PDB file of C-alpha atoms in Angstrom:
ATOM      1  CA  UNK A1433       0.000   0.000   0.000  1.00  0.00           C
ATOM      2  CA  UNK A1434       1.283   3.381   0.618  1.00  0.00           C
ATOM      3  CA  UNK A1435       0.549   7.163   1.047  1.00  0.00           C
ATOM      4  CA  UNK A1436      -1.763   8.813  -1.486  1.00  0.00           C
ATOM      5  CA  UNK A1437      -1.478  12.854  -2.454  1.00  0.00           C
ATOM      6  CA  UNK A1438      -3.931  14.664  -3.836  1.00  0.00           C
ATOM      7  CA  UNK A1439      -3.411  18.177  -4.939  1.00  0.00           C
ATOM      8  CA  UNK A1440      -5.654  20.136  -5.957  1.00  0.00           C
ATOM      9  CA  UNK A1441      -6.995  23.959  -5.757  1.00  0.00           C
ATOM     10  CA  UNK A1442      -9.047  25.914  -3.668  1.00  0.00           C
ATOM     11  CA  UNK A1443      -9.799  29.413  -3.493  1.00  0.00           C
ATOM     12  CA  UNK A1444      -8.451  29.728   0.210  1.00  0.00           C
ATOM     13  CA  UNK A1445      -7.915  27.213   3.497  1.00  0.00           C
ATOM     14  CA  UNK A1446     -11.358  26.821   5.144  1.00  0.00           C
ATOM     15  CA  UNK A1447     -12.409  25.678   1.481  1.00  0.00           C
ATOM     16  CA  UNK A1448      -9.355  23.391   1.191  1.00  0.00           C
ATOM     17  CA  UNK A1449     -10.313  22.032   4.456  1.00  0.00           C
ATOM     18  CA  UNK A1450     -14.070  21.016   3.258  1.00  0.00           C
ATOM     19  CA  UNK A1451     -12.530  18.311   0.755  1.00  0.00           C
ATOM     20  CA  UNK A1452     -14.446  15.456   1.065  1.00  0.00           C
ATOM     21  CA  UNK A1453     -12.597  12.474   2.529  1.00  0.00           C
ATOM     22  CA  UNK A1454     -15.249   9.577   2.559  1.00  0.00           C
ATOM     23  CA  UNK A1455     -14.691   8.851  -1.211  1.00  0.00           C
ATOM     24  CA  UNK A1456     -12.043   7.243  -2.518  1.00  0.00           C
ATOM     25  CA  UNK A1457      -9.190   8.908  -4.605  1.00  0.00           C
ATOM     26  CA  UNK A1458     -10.778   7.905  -8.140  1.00  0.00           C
ATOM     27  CA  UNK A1459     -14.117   9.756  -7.174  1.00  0.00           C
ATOM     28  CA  UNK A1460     -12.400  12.977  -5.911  1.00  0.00           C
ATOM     29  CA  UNK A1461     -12.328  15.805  -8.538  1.00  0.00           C
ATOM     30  CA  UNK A1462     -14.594  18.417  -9.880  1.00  0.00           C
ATOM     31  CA  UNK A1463     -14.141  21.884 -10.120  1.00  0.00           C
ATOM     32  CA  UNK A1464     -13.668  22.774  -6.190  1.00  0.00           C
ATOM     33  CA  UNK A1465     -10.879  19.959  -6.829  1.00  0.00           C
ATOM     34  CA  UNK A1466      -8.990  21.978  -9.253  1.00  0.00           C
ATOM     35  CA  UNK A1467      -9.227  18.942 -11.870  1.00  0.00           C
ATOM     36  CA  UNK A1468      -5.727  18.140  -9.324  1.00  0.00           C
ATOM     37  CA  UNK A1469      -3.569  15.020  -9.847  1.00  0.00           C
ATOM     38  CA  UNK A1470      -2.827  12.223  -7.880  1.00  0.00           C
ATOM     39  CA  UNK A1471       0.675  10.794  -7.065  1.00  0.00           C
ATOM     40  CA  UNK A1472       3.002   9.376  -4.975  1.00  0.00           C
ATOM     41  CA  UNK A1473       5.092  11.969  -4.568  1.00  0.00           C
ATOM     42  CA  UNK A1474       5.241  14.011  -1.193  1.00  0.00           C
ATOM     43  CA  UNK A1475       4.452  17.211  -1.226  1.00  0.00           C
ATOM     44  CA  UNK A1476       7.971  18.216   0.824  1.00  0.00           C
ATOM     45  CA  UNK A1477       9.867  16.396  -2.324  1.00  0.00           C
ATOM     46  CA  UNK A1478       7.884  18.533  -4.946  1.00  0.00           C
ATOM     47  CA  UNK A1479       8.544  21.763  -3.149  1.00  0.00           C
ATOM     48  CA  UNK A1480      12.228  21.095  -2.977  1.00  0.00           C
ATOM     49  CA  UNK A1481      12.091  20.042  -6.748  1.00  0.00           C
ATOM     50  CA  UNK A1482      10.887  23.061  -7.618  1.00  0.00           C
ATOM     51  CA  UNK A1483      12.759  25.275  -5.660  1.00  0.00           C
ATOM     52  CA  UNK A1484      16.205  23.213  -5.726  1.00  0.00           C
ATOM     53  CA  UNK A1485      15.910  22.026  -9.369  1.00  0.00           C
ATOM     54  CA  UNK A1486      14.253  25.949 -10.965  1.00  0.00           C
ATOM     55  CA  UNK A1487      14.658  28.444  -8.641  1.00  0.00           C
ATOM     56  CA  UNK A1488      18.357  27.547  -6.986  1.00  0.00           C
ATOM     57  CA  UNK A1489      17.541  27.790  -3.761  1.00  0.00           C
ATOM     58  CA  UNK A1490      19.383  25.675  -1.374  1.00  0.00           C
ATOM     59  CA  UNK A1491      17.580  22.253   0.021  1.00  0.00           C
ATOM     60  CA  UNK A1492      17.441  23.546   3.537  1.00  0.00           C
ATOM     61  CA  UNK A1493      15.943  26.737   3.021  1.00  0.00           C
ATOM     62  CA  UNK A1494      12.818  25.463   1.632  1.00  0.00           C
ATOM     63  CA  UNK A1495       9.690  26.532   3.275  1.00  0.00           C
ATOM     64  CA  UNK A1496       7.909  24.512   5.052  1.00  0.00           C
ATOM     65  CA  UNK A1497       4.510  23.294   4.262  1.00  0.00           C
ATOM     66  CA  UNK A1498       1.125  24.739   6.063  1.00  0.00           C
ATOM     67  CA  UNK A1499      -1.101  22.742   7.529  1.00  0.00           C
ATOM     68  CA  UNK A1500      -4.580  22.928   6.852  1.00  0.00           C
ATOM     69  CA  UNK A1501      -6.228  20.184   8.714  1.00  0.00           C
ATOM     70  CA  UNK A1502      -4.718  17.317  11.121  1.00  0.00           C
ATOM     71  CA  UNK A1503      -7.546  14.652  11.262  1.00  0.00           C
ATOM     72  CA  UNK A1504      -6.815  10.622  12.321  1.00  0.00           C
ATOM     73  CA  UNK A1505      -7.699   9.398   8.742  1.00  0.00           C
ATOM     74  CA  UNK A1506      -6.178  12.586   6.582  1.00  0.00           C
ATOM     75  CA  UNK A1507      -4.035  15.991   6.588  1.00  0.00           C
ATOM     76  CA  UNK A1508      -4.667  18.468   4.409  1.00  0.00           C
ATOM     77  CA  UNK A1509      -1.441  20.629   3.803  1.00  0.00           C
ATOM     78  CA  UNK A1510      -0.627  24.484   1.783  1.00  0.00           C
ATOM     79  CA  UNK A1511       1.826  24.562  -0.442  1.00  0.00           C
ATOM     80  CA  UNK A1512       3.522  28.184  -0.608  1.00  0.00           C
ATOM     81  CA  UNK A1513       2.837  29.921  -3.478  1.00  0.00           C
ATOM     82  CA  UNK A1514       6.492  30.159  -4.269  1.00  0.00           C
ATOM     83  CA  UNK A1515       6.785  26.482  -5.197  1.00  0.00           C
ATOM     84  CA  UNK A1516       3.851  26.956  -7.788  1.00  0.00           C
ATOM     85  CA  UNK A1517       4.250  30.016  -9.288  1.00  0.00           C
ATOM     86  CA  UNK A1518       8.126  29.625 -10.550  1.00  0.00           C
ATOM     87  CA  UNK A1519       6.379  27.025 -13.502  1.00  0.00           C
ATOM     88  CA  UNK A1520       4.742  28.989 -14.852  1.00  0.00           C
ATOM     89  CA  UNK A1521       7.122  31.377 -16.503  1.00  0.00           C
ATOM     90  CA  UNK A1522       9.646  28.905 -17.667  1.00  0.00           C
ATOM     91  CA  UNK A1523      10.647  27.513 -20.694  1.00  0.00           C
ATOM     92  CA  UNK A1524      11.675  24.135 -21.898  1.00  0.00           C
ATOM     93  CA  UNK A1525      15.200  24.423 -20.954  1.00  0.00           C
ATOM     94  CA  UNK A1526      14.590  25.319 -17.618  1.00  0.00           C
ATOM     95  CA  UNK A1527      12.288  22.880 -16.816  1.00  0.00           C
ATOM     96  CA  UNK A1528      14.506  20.160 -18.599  1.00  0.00           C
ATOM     97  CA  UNK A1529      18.089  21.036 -16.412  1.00  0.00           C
ATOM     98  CA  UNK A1530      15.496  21.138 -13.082  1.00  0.00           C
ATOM     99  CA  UNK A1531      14.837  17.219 -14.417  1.00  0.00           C
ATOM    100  CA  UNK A1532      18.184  16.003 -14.757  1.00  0.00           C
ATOM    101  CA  UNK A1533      19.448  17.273 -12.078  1.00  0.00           C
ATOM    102  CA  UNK A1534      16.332  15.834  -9.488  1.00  0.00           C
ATOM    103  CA  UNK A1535      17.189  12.724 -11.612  1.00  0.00           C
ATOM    104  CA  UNK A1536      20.236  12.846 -10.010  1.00  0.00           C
ATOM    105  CA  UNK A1537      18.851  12.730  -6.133  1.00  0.00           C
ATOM    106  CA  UNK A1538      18.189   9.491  -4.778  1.00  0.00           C
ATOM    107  CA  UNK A1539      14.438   8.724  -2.906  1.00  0.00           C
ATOM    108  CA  UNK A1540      13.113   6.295  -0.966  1.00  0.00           C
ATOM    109  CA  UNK A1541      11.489   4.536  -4.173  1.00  0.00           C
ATOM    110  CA  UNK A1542      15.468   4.986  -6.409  1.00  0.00           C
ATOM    111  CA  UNK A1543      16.195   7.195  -8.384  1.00  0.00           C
ATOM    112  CA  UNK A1544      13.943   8.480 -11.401  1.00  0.00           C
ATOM    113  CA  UNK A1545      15.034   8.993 -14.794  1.00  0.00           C
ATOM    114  CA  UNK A1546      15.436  12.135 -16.076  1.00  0.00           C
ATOM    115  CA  UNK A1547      12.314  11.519 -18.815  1.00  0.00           C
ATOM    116  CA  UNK A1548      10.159  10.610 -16.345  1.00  0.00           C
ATOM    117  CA  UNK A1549      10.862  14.073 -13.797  1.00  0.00           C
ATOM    118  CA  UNK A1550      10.510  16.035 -17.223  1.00  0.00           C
ATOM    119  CA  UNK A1551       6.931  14.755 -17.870  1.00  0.00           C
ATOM    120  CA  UNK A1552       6.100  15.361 -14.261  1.00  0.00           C
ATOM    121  CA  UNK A1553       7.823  19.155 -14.408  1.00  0.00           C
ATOM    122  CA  UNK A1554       5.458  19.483 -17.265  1.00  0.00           C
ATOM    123  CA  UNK A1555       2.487  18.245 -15.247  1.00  0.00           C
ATOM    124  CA  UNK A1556       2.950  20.453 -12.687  1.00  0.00           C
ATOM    125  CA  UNK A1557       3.536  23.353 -15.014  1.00  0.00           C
ATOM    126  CA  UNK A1558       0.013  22.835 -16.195  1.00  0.00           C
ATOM    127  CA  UNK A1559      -1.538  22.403 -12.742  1.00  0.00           C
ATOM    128  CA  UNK A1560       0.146  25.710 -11.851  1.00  0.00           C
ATOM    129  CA  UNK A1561      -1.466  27.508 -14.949  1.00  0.00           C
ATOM    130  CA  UNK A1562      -4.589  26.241 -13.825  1.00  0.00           C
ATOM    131  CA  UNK A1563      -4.459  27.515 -10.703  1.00  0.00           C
ATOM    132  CA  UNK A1564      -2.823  30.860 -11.395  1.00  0.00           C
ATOM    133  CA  UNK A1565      -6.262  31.008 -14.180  1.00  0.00           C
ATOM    134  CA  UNK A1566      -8.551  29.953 -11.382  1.00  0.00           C
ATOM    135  CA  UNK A1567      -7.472  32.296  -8.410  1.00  0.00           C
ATOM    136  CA  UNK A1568      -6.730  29.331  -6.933  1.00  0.00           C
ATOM    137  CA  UNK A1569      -3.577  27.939  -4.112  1.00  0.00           C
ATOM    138  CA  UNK A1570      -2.308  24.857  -4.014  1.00  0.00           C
ATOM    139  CA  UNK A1571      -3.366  22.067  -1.466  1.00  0.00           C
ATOM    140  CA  UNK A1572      -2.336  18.442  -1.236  1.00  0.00           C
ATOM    141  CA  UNK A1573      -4.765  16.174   0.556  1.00  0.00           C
ATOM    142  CA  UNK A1574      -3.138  13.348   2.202  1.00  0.00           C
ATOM    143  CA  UNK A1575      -3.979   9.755   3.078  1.00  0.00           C
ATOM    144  CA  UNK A1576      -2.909   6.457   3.772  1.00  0.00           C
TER     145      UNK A1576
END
């Protein structure tokens, strides 16, 4: 098994904290939702991809993450808007050195191939655009 994230979009924190936790991750989405993605990736690991890998700032000054809700069964966590907003003004060459050299970091799960951190840049680049057009911040719901 393992932990799933879920991160989606809301308009501010007391909305982030309504998202409903009964159903199960394939039934989550709508527009509340953000149309967000799913993946096993922690939310701490994306925000130090972004910042590490675009914006050059060092691994242990990344911001921490907010947290929205602490419940037995889920969290609900903020991202800072400085980990979203950086995709959305660069360009392919940019986004392709920030994948090789994540590629590069060893996880818990191995390391990823360069390809594979590219495509999920590119993901987040257009989860960021949709946010940015929907007034919305970024919020990962997480549970086991």
């Amino acid at each position: 098994m393992g932990v799933t994230y879920k991160y989606f979009g809301a308009p501010n924190g007391a909305t982030a904290a309504r998202v409903p936790i009964s159903m199960r991750p394939e039934e989550l989405g709508g527009d509340e939702l953000g149309h967000g993605m799913f993946t096993k990736i922690k939310p701490e690991t994306m925000a130090a991809m972004v910042l590490t890998g675009i914006e050059g700032i060092p691994l242990h000054k990344v911001p921490p993450l907010e947290l929205v809700v602490l419940h037995p069964d889920y969290a609900v966590v903020k991202l800072p808007m400085t980990v979203v907003d950086p995709l959305r003004g660069v360009g392919e060459e940019s986004v392709g050195a920030a994948a090789f050299i994540w590629s590069t970091v060893p996880d818990r799960g191995g390391p990823r191939d360069a390809f594979t951190v590219y495509q999920l840049l590119h993901e987040w680049q257009d989860f960021s655009h949709r946010l940015h057009e929907a007034g919305h911040q970024a919020y990962c719901l997480v549970w086991p």
